[in-house]
């Protein structure tokens, strides 16, 4: 194994580590809402700087590898893709922070209804994040395609949550402030799944050079 | 001027051109809603492939420049930043397409109310996109900071639009389907402004190497 191969392996590991931290932030943010645990929410907010630091660290490492190793073709494409992917991961971290902020607000008021669809959406979104990064590291386009397909489920659940909460608001306008905040949480999770989809599309683009990023949903099937 | 300097200049021009196309798509998408012009909306949807093609073209050009010219330090950082920025521009194009889709749906039903805040939000967001790219090309961090500040105005208008439409829905549930679609449009514009903010943050990071991307809003002041 050359030095550069070793460095590339370490870069991949670092990306997976960042993914694991982001995934944990998403899990904890939603748990802080479902379990009404505002201390946990505050921990998510405080820990966001770790995700940001990993983003900068990976970015710097990529720049260094390009400058010093002068990688060509496949490796260069992998490194530039990695730089874009960590930007998506960093934004997922910001969304986890947004969820935690809404959780703190919601935990101060009486519970509106038990959370059912939101934990379901979260599980799907977290699986998408994990698999998109696995697909990157293993170069597995089929897994990446599968991630893209799952995005529809999250979108549907988000619409379902929105409609249900709208019904609450119309029936009883005193629920508006709480219900609105819950629709925001649902929307944040949907956006996390969108970022995972973006990552998966970039993985495919990176491996196959195909314009999957820019196919219409029906063409993707 | 070296060949590489000329190529870098062309790259900057291409990014500005992509920005202008994206800005026009945003303008037309919102115009198709405000002026109830579904033909214009369909034009926005059809033209999205041009934005996607520009994204791929700029990406390929960046990869080529890195591989062939082996840029160092400042130039390398500019090129990798450019690759990330076009991803944001491409996503703004997708959001313009989403606005156009909602416009077609809304244009088929009676008008709910005249659009006032949405055109205002759009003007601010478009200005943010334009100035963020100007800041990139001119290396103007002050302009980039100004873009970041304007994001708050868009966020506030989005909340205002949401609250107003919620009031409609509560007063008259028959407005739900239309009002919901308009809240989506407002949200899409807010996300366009978020992408412009991301671009501005990357511009500052690119120029100053500062961690502006990761400061809290209060620290940014």
PDB file of C-alpha atoms in Angstrom, chain A residues 8-160:
ATOM      1  CA  UNK A   8      -7.165   7.921   1.126  1.00  0.00           C
ATOM      2  CA  UNK A   9      -8.211   5.119   3.482  1.00  0.00           C
ATOM      3  CA  UNK A  10      -7.894   7.469   6.440  1.00  0.00           C
ATOM      4  CA  UNK A  11      -9.957  10.099   4.606  1.00  0.00           C
ATOM      5  CA  UNK A  12     -12.711   7.529   4.051  1.00  0.00           C
ATOM      6  CA  UNK A  13     -12.630   6.589   7.728  1.00  0.00           C
ATOM      7  CA  UNK A  14     -12.845  10.238   8.728  1.00  0.00           C
ATOM      8  CA  UNK A  15     -15.912  10.741   6.520  1.00  0.00           C
ATOM      9  CA  UNK A  16     -17.586   7.690   8.077  1.00  0.00           C
ATOM     10  CA  UNK A  17     -16.756   9.016  11.539  1.00  0.00           C
ATOM     11  CA  UNK A  18     -18.299  12.377  10.680  1.00  0.00           C
ATOM     12  CA  UNK A  19     -21.363  10.521   9.354  1.00  0.00           C
ATOM     13  CA  UNK A  20     -21.674   8.604  12.622  1.00  0.00           C
ATOM     14  CA  UNK A  21     -21.507  11.833  14.644  1.00  0.00           C
ATOM     15  CA  UNK A  22     -24.168  13.440  12.427  1.00  0.00           C
ATOM     16  CA  UNK A  23     -26.380  10.358  12.680  1.00  0.00           C
ATOM     17  CA  UNK A  24     -26.100  10.396  16.472  1.00  0.00           C
ATOM     18  CA  UNK A  25     -27.011  14.111  16.503  1.00  0.00           C
ATOM     19  CA  UNK A  26     -30.147  13.392  14.458  1.00  0.00           C
ATOM     20  CA  UNK A  27     -31.073  10.477  16.726  1.00  0.00           C
ATOM     21  CA  UNK A  28     -30.541  12.503  19.916  1.00  0.00           C
ATOM     22  CA  UNK A  29     -32.354  15.565  18.596  1.00  0.00           C
ATOM     23  CA  UNK A  30     -35.485  13.547  17.850  1.00  0.00           C
ATOM     24  CA  UNK A  31     -35.147  11.563  21.095  1.00  0.00           C
ATOM     25  CA  UNK A  32     -35.015  14.861  23.011  1.00  0.00           C
ATOM     26  CA  UNK A  33     -38.402  15.696  21.486  1.00  0.00           C
ATOM     27  CA  UNK A  34     -40.057  12.300  21.842  1.00  0.00           C
ATOM     28  CA  UNK A  35     -38.763  11.736  25.386  1.00  0.00           C
ATOM     29  CA  UNK A  36     -39.213  15.430  26.314  1.00  0.00           C
ATOM     30  CA  UNK A  37     -35.572  15.584  27.409  1.00  0.00           C
ATOM     31  CA  UNK A  38     -34.392  19.201  27.029  1.00  0.00           C
ATOM     32  CA  UNK A  39     -30.992  18.428  28.558  1.00  0.00           C
ATOM     33  CA  UNK A  40     -30.361  16.049  25.682  1.00  0.00           C
ATOM     34  CA  UNK A  41     -31.504  18.757  23.244  1.00  0.00           C
ATOM     35  CA  UNK A  42     -29.009  21.191  24.742  1.00  0.00           C
ATOM     36  CA  UNK A  43     -26.287  18.570  24.381  1.00  0.00           C
ATOM     37  CA  UNK A  44     -27.060  18.281  20.656  1.00  0.00           C
ATOM     38  CA  UNK A  45     -26.796  22.068  20.269  1.00  0.00           C
ATOM     39  CA  UNK A  46     -23.537  22.202  22.211  1.00  0.00           C
ATOM     40  CA  UNK A  47     -22.030  19.335  20.210  1.00  0.00           C
ATOM     41  CA  UNK A  48     -22.700  20.864  16.801  1.00  0.00           C
ATOM     42  CA  UNK A  49     -19.271  22.511  16.849  1.00  0.00           C
ATOM     43  CA  UNK A  50     -17.726  19.016  16.692  1.00  0.00           C
ATOM     44  CA  UNK A  51     -19.474  18.378  13.376  1.00  0.00           C
ATOM     45  CA  UNK A  52     -18.316  21.754  12.100  1.00  0.00           C
ATOM     46  CA  UNK A  53     -14.748  21.016  13.170  1.00  0.00           C
ATOM     47  CA  UNK A  54     -14.833  17.673  11.331  1.00  0.00           C
ATOM     48  CA  UNK A  55     -16.120  19.437   8.211  1.00  0.00           C
ATOM     49  CA  UNK A  56     -13.214  21.911   8.252  1.00  0.00           C
ATOM     50  CA  UNK A  57     -10.713  19.158   9.088  1.00  0.00           C
ATOM     51  CA  UNK A  58     -11.823  16.962   6.167  1.00  0.00           C
ATOM     52  CA  UNK A  59     -11.894  19.956   3.842  1.00  0.00           C
ATOM     53  CA  UNK A  60      -8.318  20.865   4.773  1.00  0.00           C
ATOM     54  CA  UNK A  61      -7.182  17.256   4.398  1.00  0.00           C
ATOM     55  CA  UNK A  62      -8.724  17.087   0.905  1.00  0.00           C
ATOM     56  CA  UNK A  63      -7.007  20.317  -0.155  1.00  0.00           C
ATOM     57  CA  UNK A  64      -3.722  18.997   1.241  1.00  0.00           C
ATOM     58  CA  UNK A  65      -4.039  15.661  -0.610  1.00  0.00           C
ATOM     59  CA  UNK A  66      -4.820  17.408  -3.889  1.00  0.00           C
ATOM     60  CA  UNK A  67      -1.903  19.823  -3.495  1.00  0.00           C
ATOM     61  CA  UNK A  68       0.705  17.315  -2.336  1.00  0.00           C
ATOM     62  CA  UNK A  69      -0.272  14.022  -4.012  1.00  0.00           C
ATOM     63  CA  UNK A  70      -1.640  15.496  -7.239  1.00  0.00           C
ATOM     64  CA  UNK A  71      -4.151  12.699  -7.667  1.00  0.00           C
ATOM     65  CA  UNK A  72      -5.580  12.000 -11.105  1.00  0.00           C
ATOM     66  CA  UNK A  73      -8.867  10.772 -12.519  1.00  0.00           C
ATOM     67  CA  UNK A  74     -10.688   8.491 -10.106  1.00  0.00           C
ATOM     68  CA  UNK A  75      -8.897   9.572  -6.931  1.00  0.00           C
ATOM     69  CA  UNK A  76      -9.207  13.268  -7.703  1.00  0.00           C
ATOM     70  CA  UNK A  77     -12.910  12.800  -8.382  1.00  0.00           C
ATOM     71  CA  UNK A  78     -13.307  10.931  -5.095  1.00  0.00           C
ATOM     72  CA  UNK A  79     -11.621  13.723  -3.137  1.00  0.00           C
ATOM     73  CA  UNK A  80     -13.658  16.529  -4.710  1.00  0.00           C
ATOM     74  CA  UNK A  81     -16.824  14.505  -4.127  1.00  0.00           C
ATOM     75  CA  UNK A  82     -15.806  14.028  -0.492  1.00  0.00           C
ATOM     76  CA  UNK A  83     -15.489  17.791  -0.079  1.00  0.00           C
ATOM     77  CA  UNK A  84     -19.046  18.289  -1.335  1.00  0.00           C
ATOM     78  CA  UNK A  85     -20.425  15.453   0.758  1.00  0.00           C
ATOM     79  CA  UNK A  86     -19.054  16.816   4.009  1.00  0.00           C
ATOM     80  CA  UNK A  87     -20.852  20.089   3.232  1.00  0.00           C
ATOM     81  CA  UNK A  88     -24.113  18.112   3.093  1.00  0.00           C
ATOM     82  CA  UNK A  89     -23.217  16.333   6.339  1.00  0.00           C
ATOM     83  CA  UNK A  90     -22.489  19.640   8.024  1.00  0.00           C
ATOM     84  CA  UNK A  91     -25.899  20.961   6.974  1.00  0.00           C
ATOM     85  CA  UNK A  92     -27.566  17.845   8.351  1.00  0.00           C
ATOM     86  CA  UNK A  93     -25.848  18.678  11.638  1.00  0.00           C
ATOM     87  CA  UNK A  94     -27.357  22.176  11.494  1.00  0.00           C
ATOM     88  CA  UNK A  95     -30.804  20.638  10.928  1.00  0.00           C
ATOM     89  CA  UNK A  96     -30.328  18.350  13.946  1.00  0.00           C
ATOM     90  CA  UNK A  97     -29.571  21.508  15.916  1.00  0.00           C
ATOM     91  CA  UNK A  98     -32.769  23.111  14.565  1.00  0.00           C
ATOM     92  CA  UNK A  99     -34.754  20.054  15.687  1.00  0.00           C
ATOM     93  CA  UNK A 100     -33.207  20.298  19.162  1.00  0.00           C
ATOM     94  CA  UNK A 101     -34.185  23.994  19.375  1.00  0.00           C
ATOM     95  CA  UNK A 102     -37.806  23.226  18.494  1.00  0.00           C
ATOM     96  CA  UNK A 103     -37.733  20.317  20.993  1.00  0.00           C
ATOM     97  CA  UNK A 104     -36.745  22.655  23.829  1.00  0.00           C
ATOM     98  CA  UNK A 105     -39.641  24.969  22.933  1.00  0.00           C
ATOM     99  CA  UNK A 106     -42.132  22.102  22.602  1.00  0.00           C
ATOM    100  CA  UNK A 107     -41.003  20.448  25.827  1.00  0.00           C
ATOM    101  CA  UNK A 108     -42.065  23.578  27.717  1.00  0.00           C
ATOM    102  CA  UNK A 109     -45.693  23.149  26.689  1.00  0.00           C
ATOM    103  CA  UNK A 110     -48.163  20.300  27.236  1.00  0.00           C
ATOM    104  CA  UNK A 111     -47.797  17.464  24.764  1.00  0.00           C
ATOM    105  CA  UNK A 112     -50.104  17.825  21.742  1.00  0.00           C
ATOM    106  CA  UNK A 113     -50.142  14.165  20.739  1.00  0.00           C
ATOM    107  CA  UNK A 114     -47.749  11.210  20.919  1.00  0.00           C
ATOM    108  CA  UNK A 115     -45.098  11.301  18.203  1.00  0.00           C
ATOM    109  CA  UNK A 116     -45.523   8.366  15.827  1.00  0.00           C
ATOM    110  CA  UNK A 117     -44.654   9.365  12.264  1.00  0.00           C
ATOM    111  CA  UNK A 118     -41.728  11.582  13.254  1.00  0.00           C
ATOM    112  CA  UNK A 119     -39.691   8.727  14.795  1.00  0.00           C
ATOM    113  CA  UNK A 120     -40.512   6.629  11.706  1.00  0.00           C
ATOM    114  CA  UNK A 121     -39.309   9.351   9.343  1.00  0.00           C
ATOM    115  CA  UNK A 122     -36.208   9.756  11.456  1.00  0.00           C
ATOM    116  CA  UNK A 123     -35.345   6.060  11.270  1.00  0.00           C
ATOM    117  CA  UNK A 124     -35.647   6.104   7.484  1.00  0.00           C
ATOM    118  CA  UNK A 125     -33.615   9.324   7.185  1.00  0.00           C
ATOM    119  CA  UNK A 126     -30.868   7.990   9.468  1.00  0.00           C
ATOM    120  CA  UNK A 127     -30.663   4.774   7.450  1.00  0.00           C
ATOM    121  CA  UNK A 128     -30.356   6.871   4.303  1.00  0.00           C
ATOM    122  CA  UNK A 129     -27.443   8.874   5.734  1.00  0.00           C
ATOM    123  CA  UNK A 130     -25.636   5.721   6.850  1.00  0.00           C
ATOM    124  CA  UNK A 131     -26.168   3.866   3.576  1.00  0.00           C
ATOM    125  CA  UNK A 132     -25.251   6.852   1.406  1.00  0.00           C
ATOM    126  CA  UNK A 133     -21.845   7.044   3.118  1.00  0.00           C
ATOM    127  CA  UNK A 134     -21.409   3.277   2.974  1.00  0.00           C
ATOM    128  CA  UNK A 135     -22.163   3.486  -0.738  1.00  0.00           C
ATOM    129  CA  UNK A 136     -19.471   6.168  -1.111  1.00  0.00           C
ATOM    130  CA  UNK A 137     -16.807   4.236   0.722  1.00  0.00           C
ATOM    131  CA  UNK A 138     -17.627   0.873  -0.894  1.00  0.00           C
ATOM    132  CA  UNK A 139     -18.312   2.371  -4.308  1.00  0.00           C
ATOM    133  CA  UNK A 140     -21.697   0.653  -4.268  1.00  0.00           C
ATOM    134  CA  UNK A 141     -24.036   2.314  -6.789  1.00  0.00           C
ATOM    135  CA  UNK A 142     -26.917  -0.075  -6.105  1.00  0.00           C
ATOM    136  CA  UNK A 143     -26.983   0.909  -2.454  1.00  0.00           C
ATOM    137  CA  UNK A 144     -26.875   4.574  -3.501  1.00  0.00           C
ATOM    138  CA  UNK A 145     -29.850   4.016  -5.837  1.00  0.00           C
ATOM    139  CA  UNK A 146     -31.731   2.406  -2.984  1.00  0.00           C
ATOM    140  CA  UNK A 147     -31.114   5.469  -0.789  1.00  0.00           C
ATOM    141  CA  UNK A 148     -32.579   7.699  -3.502  1.00  0.00           C
ATOM    142  CA  UNK A 149     -35.731   5.561  -3.686  1.00  0.00           C
ATOM    143  CA  UNK A 150     -36.334   5.786   0.065  1.00  0.00           C
ATOM    144  CA  UNK A 151     -36.599   9.573  -0.116  1.00  0.00           C
ATOM    145  CA  UNK A 152     -40.190   9.243  -1.395  1.00  0.00           C
ATOM    146  CA  UNK A 153     -41.282   7.515   1.834  1.00  0.00           C
ATOM    147  CA  UNK A 154     -39.931  10.390   3.904  1.00  0.00           C
ATOM    148  CA  UNK A 155     -41.645  12.933   1.644  1.00  0.00           C
ATOM    149  CA  UNK A 156     -44.950  11.099   2.007  1.00  0.00           C
ATOM    150  CA  UNK A 157     -44.664  10.913   5.789  1.00  0.00           C
ATOM    151  CA  UNK A 158     -43.883  14.627   5.888  1.00  0.00           C
ATOM    152  CA  UNK A 159     -47.058  15.438   3.934  1.00  0.00           C
ATOM    153  CA  UNK A 160     -49.012  13.123   6.244  1.00  0.00           C
TER     154      UNK A 160
END
